[in-house]
Amino acid sequence: MSLLAAFRRCSLATPLPSQHLLTSSITRQTRLATKFAPTYVRHPRVHKGRVPIPTGGSIKGTTLNHGEYGIRIRGDGMRITAKQLQAAETVMKRKLKVIKGVKIWMRVFPDMPVCVKGNETRMGKGKGSFEYWACWVPTGRVLFEIAGEPGGAELRPEMAREALRLAADKLPVTVDFID
């Protein structure tokens, strides 16, 4: 056996640590992790579900907790996607960035993976592949809250109403301004 053949056999038997990390990171399947996606998912596919209807006098999530102003769903509850929530938050930040110290709270989180099969696909062969994140939001749930910083500039109600109106235009539901 030549010295070159012995070297090749030795190098194939023990891969370098950098090669091992490279192959393991390529084979791992990950979804795009953003601010509007959960970091850990126990079940990669879930049932479609229904809009939760609060029963027994529950008022959880229907009042302001953190901010001074907010928007609450008035019409029928429905499924809201992460892109819609992200667009609403972005337009609020753009409107309120001139006021120093304004905080925005999002009270719902899109943690339900929505899977879709292609059109004109025969029955069977699984549920379909992951498409986007969404969440079911019932009637009366507060979606966003905003408040000014106590030591900073004051957030006027007109400015808050205008920012929340722009955010409501990006959402597929009818909302109320609450303070």
mmCIF file with all atom_site columns, C-alpha atoms in Angstrom:
data_model
loop_
_atom_site.group_PDB
_atom_site.id
_atom_site.type_symbol
_atom_site.label_atom_id
_atom_site.label_alt_id
_atom_site.label_comp_id
_atom_site.label_asym_id
_atom_site.label_entity_id
_atom_site.label_seq_id
_atom_site.pdbx_PDB_ins_code
_atom_site.Cartn_x
_atom_site.Cartn_y
_atom_site.Cartn_z
_atom_site.occupancy
_atom_site.B_iso_or_equiv
_atom_site.pdbx_formal_charge
_atom_site.auth_seq_id
_atom_site.auth_comp_id
_atom_site.auth_asym_id
_atom_site.auth_atom_id
_atom_site.pdbx_PDB_model_num
ATOM 1   C CA . MET A 1 1   ? 0.000   0.000  0.000  1.00 0.00 ? 1   MET A CA 1
ATOM 2   C CA . SER A 1 2   ? 1.348   3.356  -0.957 1.00 0.00 ? 2   SER A CA 1
ATOM 3   C CA . LEU A 1 3   ? 1.633   6.292  1.351  1.00 0.00 ? 3   LEU A CA 1
ATOM 4   C CA . LEU A 1 4   ? -0.956  8.238  -0.693 1.00 0.00 ? 4   LEU A CA 1
ATOM 5   C CA . ALA A 1 5   ? -3.593  5.488  -0.367 1.00 0.00 ? 5   ALA A CA 1
ATOM 6   C CA . ALA A 1 6   ? -3.022  5.276  3.403  1.00 0.00 ? 6   ALA A CA 1
ATOM 7   C CA . PHE A 1 7   ? -3.479  9.037  3.730  1.00 0.00 ? 7   PHE A CA 1
ATOM 8   C CA . ARG A 1 8   ? -6.746  8.969  1.728  1.00 0.00 ? 8   ARG A CA 1
ATOM 9   C CA . ARG A 1 9   ? -8.178  6.134  3.862  1.00 0.00 ? 9   ARG A CA 1
ATOM 10  C CA . CYS A 1 10  ? -7.240  7.944  7.063  1.00 0.00 ? 10  CYS A CA 1
ATOM 11  C CA . SER A 1 11  ? -8.772  11.256 5.944  1.00 0.00 ? 11  SER A CA 1
ATOM 12  C CA . LEU A 1 12  ? -12.059 9.601  4.900  1.00 0.00 ? 12  LEU A CA 1
ATOM 13  C CA . ALA A 1 13  ? -12.397 7.682  8.150  1.00 0.00 ? 13  ALA A CA 1
ATOM 14  C CA . THR A 1 14  ? -12.192 10.735 10.388 1.00 0.00 ? 14  THR A CA 1
ATOM 15  C CA . PRO A 1 15  ? -13.965 13.802 8.984  1.00 0.00 ? 15  PRO A CA 1
ATOM 16  C CA . LEU A 1 16  ? -12.852 17.190 10.177 1.00 0.00 ? 16  LEU A CA 1
ATOM 17  C CA . PRO A 1 17  ? -15.099 18.909 12.752 1.00 0.00 ? 17  PRO A CA 1
ATOM 18  C CA . SER A 1 18  ? -15.900 21.735 10.332 1.00 0.00 ? 18  SER A CA 1
ATOM 19  C CA . GLN A 1 19  ? -17.071 19.218 7.706  1.00 0.00 ? 19  GLN A CA 1
ATOM 20  C CA . HIS A 1 20  ? -19.307 17.510 10.291 1.00 0.00 ? 20  HIS A CA 1
ATOM 21  C CA . LEU A 1 21  ? -20.968 20.796 11.305 1.00 0.00 ? 21  LEU A CA 1
ATOM 22  C CA . LEU A 1 22  ? -21.480 21.753 7.683  1.00 0.00 ? 22  LEU A CA 1
ATOM 23  C CA . THR A 1 23  ? -23.284 18.533 6.794  1.00 0.00 ? 23  THR A CA 1
ATOM 24  C CA . SER A 1 24  ? -25.503 18.603 9.903  1.00 0.00 ? 24  SER A CA 1
ATOM 25  C CA . SER A 1 25  ? -26.604 22.206 9.321  1.00 0.00 ? 25  SER A CA 1
ATOM 26  C CA . ILE A 1 26  ? -27.532 21.458 5.722  1.00 0.00 ? 26  ILE A CA 1
ATOM 27  C CA . THR A 1 27  ? -29.717 18.471 6.544  1.00 0.00 ? 27  THR A CA 1
ATOM 28  C CA . ARG A 1 28  ? -31.653 20.188 9.346  1.00 0.00 ? 28  ARG A CA 1
ATOM 29  C CA . GLN A 1 29  ? -35.016 21.550 8.209  1.00 0.00 ? 29  GLN A CA 1
ATOM 30  C CA . THR A 1 30  ? -35.783 24.977 9.642  1.00 0.00 ? 30  THR A CA 1
ATOM 31  C CA . ARG A 1 31  ? -38.506 27.506 9.018  1.00 0.00 ? 31  ARG A CA 1
ATOM 32  C CA . LEU A 1 32  ? -37.659 31.141 8.695  1.00 0.00 ? 32  LEU A CA 1
ATOM 33  C CA . ALA A 1 33  ? -37.375 32.477 12.223 1.00 0.00 ? 33  ALA A CA 1
ATOM 34  C CA . THR A 1 34  ? -38.629 36.028 12.525 1.00 0.00 ? 34  THR A CA 1
ATOM 35  C CA . LYS A 1 35  ? -40.170 38.099 15.257 1.00 0.00 ? 35  LYS A CA 1
ATOM 36  C CA . PHE A 1 36  ? -43.583 36.859 14.114 1.00 0.00 ? 36  PHE A CA 1
ATOM 37  C CA . ALA A 1 37  ? -42.801 33.126 14.295 1.00 0.00 ? 37  ALA A CA 1
ATOM 38  C CA . PRO A 1 38  ? -42.427 30.892 17.351 1.00 0.00 ? 38  PRO A CA 1
ATOM 39  C CA . THR A 1 39  ? -38.922 29.723 18.212 1.00 0.00 ? 39  THR A CA 1
ATOM 40  C CA . TYR A 1 40  ? -40.028 26.181 19.032 1.00 0.00 ? 40  TYR A CA 1
ATOM 41  C CA . VAL A 1 41  ? -42.930 24.217 17.532 1.00 0.00 ? 41  VAL A CA 1
ATOM 42  C CA . ARG A 1 42  ? -44.111 21.003 19.158 1.00 0.00 ? 42  ARG A CA 1
ATOM 43  C CA . HIS A 1 43  ? -46.499 20.019 16.354 1.00 0.00 ? 43  HIS A CA 1
ATOM 44  C CA . PRO A 1 44  ? -45.433 21.022 12.830 1.00 0.00 ? 44  PRO A CA 1
ATOM 45  C CA . ARG A 1 45  ? -48.974 20.607 11.472 1.00 0.00 ? 45  ARG A CA 1
ATOM 46  C CA . VAL A 1 46  ? -52.197 21.412 13.286 1.00 0.00 ? 46  VAL A CA 1
ATOM 47  C CA . HIS A 1 47  ? -55.900 21.233 12.510 1.00 0.00 ? 47  HIS A CA 1
ATOM 48  C CA . LYS A 1 48  ? -57.583 24.270 11.022 1.00 0.00 ? 48  LYS A CA 1
ATOM 49  C CA . GLY A 1 49  ? -59.494 25.097 14.210 1.00 0.00 ? 49  GLY A CA 1
ATOM 50  C CA . ARG A 1 50  ? -62.316 27.545 14.849 1.00 0.00 ? 50  ARG A CA 1
ATOM 51  C CA . VAL A 1 51  ? -62.608 31.056 16.256 1.00 0.00 ? 51  VAL A CA 1
ATOM 52  C CA . PRO A 1 52  ? -62.582 30.775 20.054 1.00 0.00 ? 52  PRO A CA 1
ATOM 53  C CA . ILE A 1 53  ? -65.794 32.082 21.605 1.00 0.00 ? 53  ILE A CA 1
ATOM 54  C CA . PRO A 1 54  ? -65.432 33.334 25.196 1.00 0.00 ? 54  PRO A CA 1
ATOM 55  C CA . THR A 1 55  ? -68.046 31.675 27.387 1.00 0.00 ? 55  THR A CA 1
ATOM 56  C CA . GLY A 1 56  ? -68.928 31.992 31.047 1.00 0.00 ? 56  GLY A CA 1
ATOM 57  C CA . GLY A 1 57  ? -68.311 35.735 31.278 1.00 0.00 ? 57  GLY A CA 1
ATOM 58  C CA . SER A 1 58  ? -64.591 35.581 30.467 1.00 0.00 ? 58  SER A CA 1
ATOM 59  C CA . ILE A 1 59  ? -63.064 38.980 29.665 1.00 0.00 ? 59  ILE A CA 1
ATOM 60  C CA . LYS A 1 60  ? -59.460 37.822 29.142 1.00 0.00 ? 60  LYS A CA 1
ATOM 61  C CA . GLY A 1 61  ? -57.683 39.928 26.532 1.00 0.00 ? 61  GLY A CA 1
ATOM 62  C CA . THR A 1 62  ? -60.524 42.422 26.058 1.00 0.00 ? 62  THR A CA 1
ATOM 63  C CA . THR A 1 63  ? -59.152 45.348 28.088 1.00 0.00 ? 63  THR A CA 1
ATOM 64  C CA . LEU A 1 64  ? -55.992 47.461 27.972 1.00 0.00 ? 64  LEU A CA 1
ATOM 65  C CA . ASN A 1 65  ? -53.154 46.058 30.085 1.00 0.00 ? 65  ASN A CA 1
ATOM 66  C CA . HIS A 1 66  ? -49.983 47.901 29.115 1.00 0.00 ? 66  HIS A CA 1
ATOM 67  C CA . GLY A 1 67  ? -50.804 50.968 27.037 1.00 0.00 ? 67  GLY A CA 1
ATOM 68  C CA . GLU A 1 68  ? -53.050 54.009 27.037 1.00 0.00 ? 68  GLU A CA 1
ATOM 69  C CA . TYR A 1 69  ? -54.664 53.414 23.632 1.00 0.00 ? 69  TYR A CA 1
ATOM 70  C CA . GLY A 1 70  ? -55.423 50.325 21.572 1.00 0.00 ? 70  GLY A CA 1
ATOM 71  C CA . ILE A 1 71  ? -57.564 48.635 18.952 1.00 0.00 ? 71  ILE A CA 1
ATOM 72  C CA . ARG A 1 72  ? -60.063 45.871 19.663 1.00 0.00 ? 72  ARG A CA 1
ATOM 73  C CA . ILE A 1 73  ? -61.859 43.583 17.188 1.00 0.00 ? 73  ILE A CA 1
ATOM 74  C CA . ARG A 1 74  ? -65.472 44.607 16.698 1.00 0.00 ? 74  ARG A CA 1
ATOM 75  C CA . GLY A 1 75  ? -66.735 42.311 13.919 1.00 0.00 ? 75  GLY A CA 1
ATOM 76  C CA . ASP A 1 76  ? -66.595 38.547 13.703 1.00 0.00 ? 76  ASP A CA 1
ATOM 77  C CA . GLY A 1 77  ? -63.356 36.977 14.820 1.00 0.00 ? 77  GLY A CA 1
ATOM 78  C CA . MET A 1 78  ? -61.158 35.440 12.167 1.00 0.00 ? 78  MET A CA 1
ATOM 79  C CA . ARG A 1 79  ? -57.713 34.107 11.322 1.00 0.00 ? 79  ARG A CA 1
ATOM 80  C CA . ILE A 1 80  ? -55.018 36.777 11.069 1.00 0.00 ? 80  ILE A CA 1
ATOM 81  C CA . THR A 1 81  ? -51.698 36.001 9.430  1.00 0.00 ? 81  THR A CA 1
ATOM 82  C CA . ALA A 1 82  ? -48.227 37.028 10.585 1.00 0.00 ? 82  ALA A CA 1
ATOM 83  C CA . LYS A 1 83  ? -47.763 39.201 7.477  1.00 0.00 ? 83  LYS A CA 1
ATOM 84  C CA . GLN A 1 84  ? -50.890 41.200 8.299  1.00 0.00 ? 84  GLN A CA 1
ATOM 85  C CA . LEU A 1 85  ? -49.750 41.745 11.893 1.00 0.00 ? 85  LEU A CA 1
ATOM 86  C CA . GLN A 1 86  ? -46.276 42.701 10.723 1.00 0.00 ? 86  GLN A CA 1
ATOM 87  C CA . ALA A 1 87  ? -47.654 45.210 8.212  1.00 0.00 ? 87  ALA A CA 1
ATOM 88  C CA . ALA A 1 88  ? -49.861 46.780 10.895 1.00 0.00 ? 88  ALA A CA 1
ATOM 89  C CA . GLU A 1 89  ? -46.990 47.079 13.359 1.00 0.00 ? 89  GLU A CA 1
ATOM 90  C CA . THR A 1 90  ? -44.663 48.520 10.716 1.00 0.00 ? 90  THR A CA 1
ATOM 91  C CA . VAL A 1 91  ? -47.103 51.253 9.714  1.00 0.00 ? 91  VAL A CA 1
ATOM 92  C CA . MET A 1 92  ? -47.656 52.176 13.387 1.00 0.00 ? 92  MET A CA 1
ATOM 93  C CA . LYS A 1 93  ? -43.903 52.402 14.021 1.00 0.00 ? 93  LYS A CA 1
ATOM 94  C CA . ARG A 1 94  ? -43.479 54.566 10.942 1.00 0.00 ? 94  ARG A CA 1
ATOM 95  C CA . LYS A 1 95  ? -46.182 56.967 12.096 1.00 0.00 ? 95  LYS A CA 1
ATOM 96  C CA . LEU A 1 96  ? -45.030 57.140 15.731 1.00 0.00 ? 96  LEU A CA 1
ATOM 97  C CA . LYS A 1 97  ? -41.250 57.274 15.239 1.00 0.00 ? 97  LYS A CA 1
ATOM 98  C CA . VAL A 1 98  ? -41.280 61.074 15.482 1.00 0.00 ? 98  VAL A CA 1
ATOM 99  C CA . ILE A 1 99  ? -42.395 60.834 19.113 1.00 0.00 ? 99  ILE A CA 1
ATOM 100 C CA . LYS A 1 100 ? -39.581 59.759 21.405 1.00 0.00 ? 100 LYS A CA 1
ATOM 101 C CA . GLY A 1 101 ? -40.236 56.865 23.782 1.00 0.00 ? 101 GLY A CA 1
ATOM 102 C CA . VAL A 1 102 ? -43.464 55.466 22.321 1.00 0.00 ? 102 VAL A CA 1
ATOM 103 C CA . LYS A 1 103 ? -43.971 51.755 23.009 1.00 0.00 ? 103 LYS A CA 1
ATOM 104 C CA . ILE A 1 104 ? -46.109 49.307 21.019 1.00 0.00 ? 104 ILE A CA 1
ATOM 105 C CA . TRP A 1 105 ? -47.457 46.029 22.373 1.00 0.00 ? 105 TRP A CA 1
ATOM 106 C CA . MET A 1 106 ? -48.866 43.271 20.180 1.00 0.00 ? 106 MET A CA 1
ATOM 107 C CA . ARG A 1 107 ? -51.345 41.263 22.284 1.00 0.00 ? 107 ARG A CA 1
ATOM 108 C CA . VAL A 1 108 ? -51.798 38.339 19.865 1.00 0.00 ? 108 VAL A CA 1
ATOM 109 C CA . PHE A 1 109 ? -49.123 36.052 18.463 1.00 0.00 ? 109 PHE A CA 1
ATOM 110 C CA . PRO A 1 110 ? -49.244 33.958 15.264 1.00 0.00 ? 110 PRO A CA 1
ATOM 111 C CA . ASP A 1 111 ? -48.251 30.523 16.567 1.00 0.00 ? 111 ASP A CA 1
ATOM 112 C CA . MET A 1 112 ? -50.373 28.275 14.338 1.00 0.00 ? 112 MET A CA 1
ATOM 113 C CA . PRO A 1 113 ? -48.654 26.863 11.249 1.00 0.00 ? 113 PRO A CA 1
ATOM 114 C CA . VAL A 1 114 ? -50.895 26.856 8.178  1.00 0.00 ? 114 VAL A CA 1
ATOM 115 C CA . CYS A 1 115 ? -50.165 24.102 5.679  1.00 0.00 ? 115 CYS A CA 1
ATOM 116 C CA . VAL A 1 116 ? -51.409 24.136 2.085  1.00 0.00 ? 116 VAL A CA 1
ATOM 117 C CA . LYS A 1 117 ? -51.546 21.510 -0.653 1.00 0.00 ? 117 LYS A CA 1
ATOM 118 C CA . GLY A 1 118 ? -51.347 22.472 -4.293 1.00 0.00 ? 118 GLY A CA 1
ATOM 119 C CA . ASN A 1 119 ? -54.412 22.997 -6.436 1.00 0.00 ? 119 ASN A CA 1
ATOM 120 C CA . GLU A 1 120 ? -55.787 20.030 -8.362 1.00 0.00 ? 120 GLU A CA 1
ATOM 121 C CA . THR A 1 121 ? -53.916 17.561 -6.168 1.00 0.00 ? 121 THR A CA 1
ATOM 122 C CA . ARG A 1 122 ? -55.313 14.080 -5.673 1.00 0.00 ? 122 ARG A CA 1
ATOM 123 C CA . MET A 1 123 ? -56.498 12.966 -2.266 1.00 0.00 ? 123 MET A CA 1
ATOM 124 C CA . GLY A 1 124 ? -54.026 11.452 0.171  1.00 0.00 ? 124 GLY A CA 1
ATOM 125 C CA . LYS A 1 125 ? -50.248 11.764 0.481  1.00 0.00 ? 125 LYS A CA 1
ATOM 126 C CA . GLY A 1 126 ? -50.323 13.965 3.583  1.00 0.00 ? 126 GLY A CA 1
ATOM 127 C CA . LYS A 1 127 ? -51.502 17.350 4.703  1.00 0.00 ? 127 LYS A CA 1
ATOM 128 C CA . GLY A 1 128 ? -49.265 19.576 2.608  1.00 0.00 ? 128 GLY A CA 1
ATOM 129 C CA . SER A 1 129 ? -46.263 21.769 3.222  1.00 0.00 ? 129 SER A CA 1
ATOM 130 C CA . PHE A 1 130 ? -45.919 24.728 5.593  1.00 0.00 ? 130 PHE A CA 1
ATOM 131 C CA . GLU A 1 131 ? -47.098 28.021 4.089  1.00 0.00 ? 131 GLU A CA 1
ATOM 132 C CA . TYR A 1 132 ? -47.349 30.754 6.784  1.00 0.00 ? 132 TYR A CA 1
ATOM 133 C CA . TRP A 1 133 ? -48.024 31.501 10.469 1.00 0.00 ? 133 TRP A CA 1
ATOM 134 C CA . ALA A 1 134 ? -51.466 32.613 11.685 1.00 0.00 ? 134 ALA A CA 1
ATOM 135 C CA . CYS A 1 135 ? -53.630 32.916 14.799 1.00 0.00 ? 135 CYS A CA 1
ATOM 136 C CA . TRP A 1 136 ? -57.345 32.784 15.518 1.00 0.00 ? 136 TRP A CA 1
ATOM 137 C CA . VAL A 1 137 ? -58.571 36.045 17.061 1.00 0.00 ? 137 VAL A CA 1
ATOM 138 C CA . PRO A 1 138 ? -62.059 36.195 18.654 1.00 0.00 ? 138 PRO A CA 1
ATOM 139 C CA . THR A 1 139 ? -64.428 39.140 18.848 1.00 0.00 ? 139 THR A CA 1
ATOM 140 C CA . GLY A 1 140 ? -63.476 41.670 21.522 1.00 0.00 ? 140 GLY A CA 1
ATOM 141 C CA . ARG A 1 141 ? -59.750 40.781 21.675 1.00 0.00 ? 141 ARG A CA 1
ATOM 142 C CA . VAL A 1 142 ? -57.286 43.659 21.906 1.00 0.00 ? 142 VAL A CA 1
ATOM 143 C CA . LEU A 1 143 ? -54.742 43.447 19.077 1.00 0.00 ? 143 LEU A CA 1
ATOM 144 C CA . PHE A 1 144 ? -52.365 46.369 19.666 1.00 0.00 ? 144 PHE A CA 1
ATOM 145 C CA . GLU A 1 145 ? -51.671 48.810 22.483 1.00 0.00 ? 145 GLU A CA 1
ATOM 146 C CA . ILE A 1 146 ? -49.539 51.941 22.400 1.00 0.00 ? 146 ILE A CA 1
ATOM 147 C CA . ALA A 1 147 ? -48.341 54.327 25.103 1.00 0.00 ? 147 ALA A CA 1
ATOM 148 C CA . GLY A 1 148 ? -45.922 57.198 25.501 1.00 0.00 ? 148 GLY A CA 1
ATOM 149 C CA . GLU A 1 149 ? -42.961 57.036 27.842 1.00 0.00 ? 149 GLU A CA 1
ATOM 150 C CA . PRO A 1 150 ? -43.696 58.576 31.279 1.00 0.00 ? 150 PRO A CA 1
ATOM 151 C CA . GLY A 1 151 ? -40.594 60.795 31.209 1.00 0.00 ? 151 GLY A CA 1
ATOM 152 C CA . GLY A 1 152 ? -40.624 61.446 27.453 1.00 0.00 ? 152 GLY A CA 1
ATOM 153 C CA . ALA A 1 153 ? -42.904 63.284 25.084 1.00 0.00 ? 153 ALA A CA 1
ATOM 154 C CA . GLU A 1 154 ? -46.623 62.852 25.622 1.00 0.00 ? 154 GLU A CA 1
ATOM 155 C CA . LEU A 1 155 ? -48.606 60.781 23.110 1.00 0.00 ? 155 LEU A CA 1
ATOM 156 C CA . ARG A 1 156 ? -51.609 62.833 22.046 1.00 0.00 ? 156 ARG A CA 1
ATOM 157 C CA . PRO A 1 157 ? -54.928 61.011 21.456 1.00 0.00 ? 157 PRO A CA 1
ATOM 158 C CA . GLU A 1 158 ? -55.189 62.346 17.879 1.00 0.00 ? 158 GLU A CA 1
ATOM 159 C CA . MET A 1 159 ? -51.766 60.944 16.993 1.00 0.00 ? 159 MET A CA 1
ATOM 160 C CA . ALA A 1 160 ? -52.577 57.609 18.632 1.00 0.00 ? 160 ALA A CA 1
ATOM 161 C CA . ARG A 1 161 ? -55.909 57.405 16.845 1.00 0.00 ? 161 ARG A CA 1
ATOM 162 C CA . GLU A 1 162 ? -54.295 58.129 13.464 1.00 0.00 ? 162 GLU A CA 1
ATOM 163 C CA . ALA A 1 163 ? -51.548 55.505 13.971 1.00 0.00 ? 163 ALA A CA 1
ATOM 164 C CA . LEU A 1 164 ? -54.051 52.866 15.056 1.00 0.00 ? 164 LEU A CA 1
ATOM 165 C CA . ARG A 1 165 ? -56.337 53.752 12.127 1.00 0.00 ? 165 ARG A CA 1
ATOM 166 C CA . LEU A 1 166 ? -53.469 53.151 9.701  1.00 0.00 ? 166 LEU A CA 1
ATOM 167 C CA . ALA A 1 167 ? -52.792 49.813 11.400 1.00 0.00 ? 167 ALA A CA 1
ATOM 168 C CA . ALA A 1 168 ? -56.478 48.875 11.203 1.00 0.00 ? 168 ALA A CA 1
ATOM 169 C CA . ASP A 1 169 ? -56.421 49.476 7.442  1.00 0.00 ? 169 ASP A CA 1
ATOM 170 C CA . LYS A 1 170 ? -53.865 46.681 7.117  1.00 0.00 ? 170 LYS A CA 1
ATOM 171 C CA . LEU A 1 171 ? -56.034 44.152 9.006  1.00 0.00 ? 171 LEU A CA 1
ATOM 172 C CA . PRO A 1 172 ? -58.911 42.086 7.548  1.00 0.00 ? 172 PRO A CA 1
ATOM 173 C CA . VAL A 1 173 ? -61.266 42.801 10.484 1.00 0.00 ? 173 VAL A CA 1
ATOM 174 C CA . THR A 1 174 ? -63.241 45.799 11.722 1.00 0.00 ? 174 THR A CA 1
ATOM 175 C CA . VAL A 1 175 ? -61.798 47.290 14.896 1.00 0.00 ? 175 VAL A CA 1
ATOM 176 C CA . ASP A 1 176 ? -62.635 49.864 17.577 1.00 0.00 ? 176 ASP A CA 1
ATOM 177 C CA . PHE A 1 177 ? -60.310 52.494 19.032 1.00 0.00 ? 177 PHE A CA 1
ATOM 178 C CA . ILE A 1 178 ? -60.166 52.142 22.812 1.00 0.00 ? 178 ILE A CA 1
ATOM 179 C CA . ASP A 1 179 ? -58.571 54.317 25.478 1.00 0.00 ? 179 ASP A CA 1
#
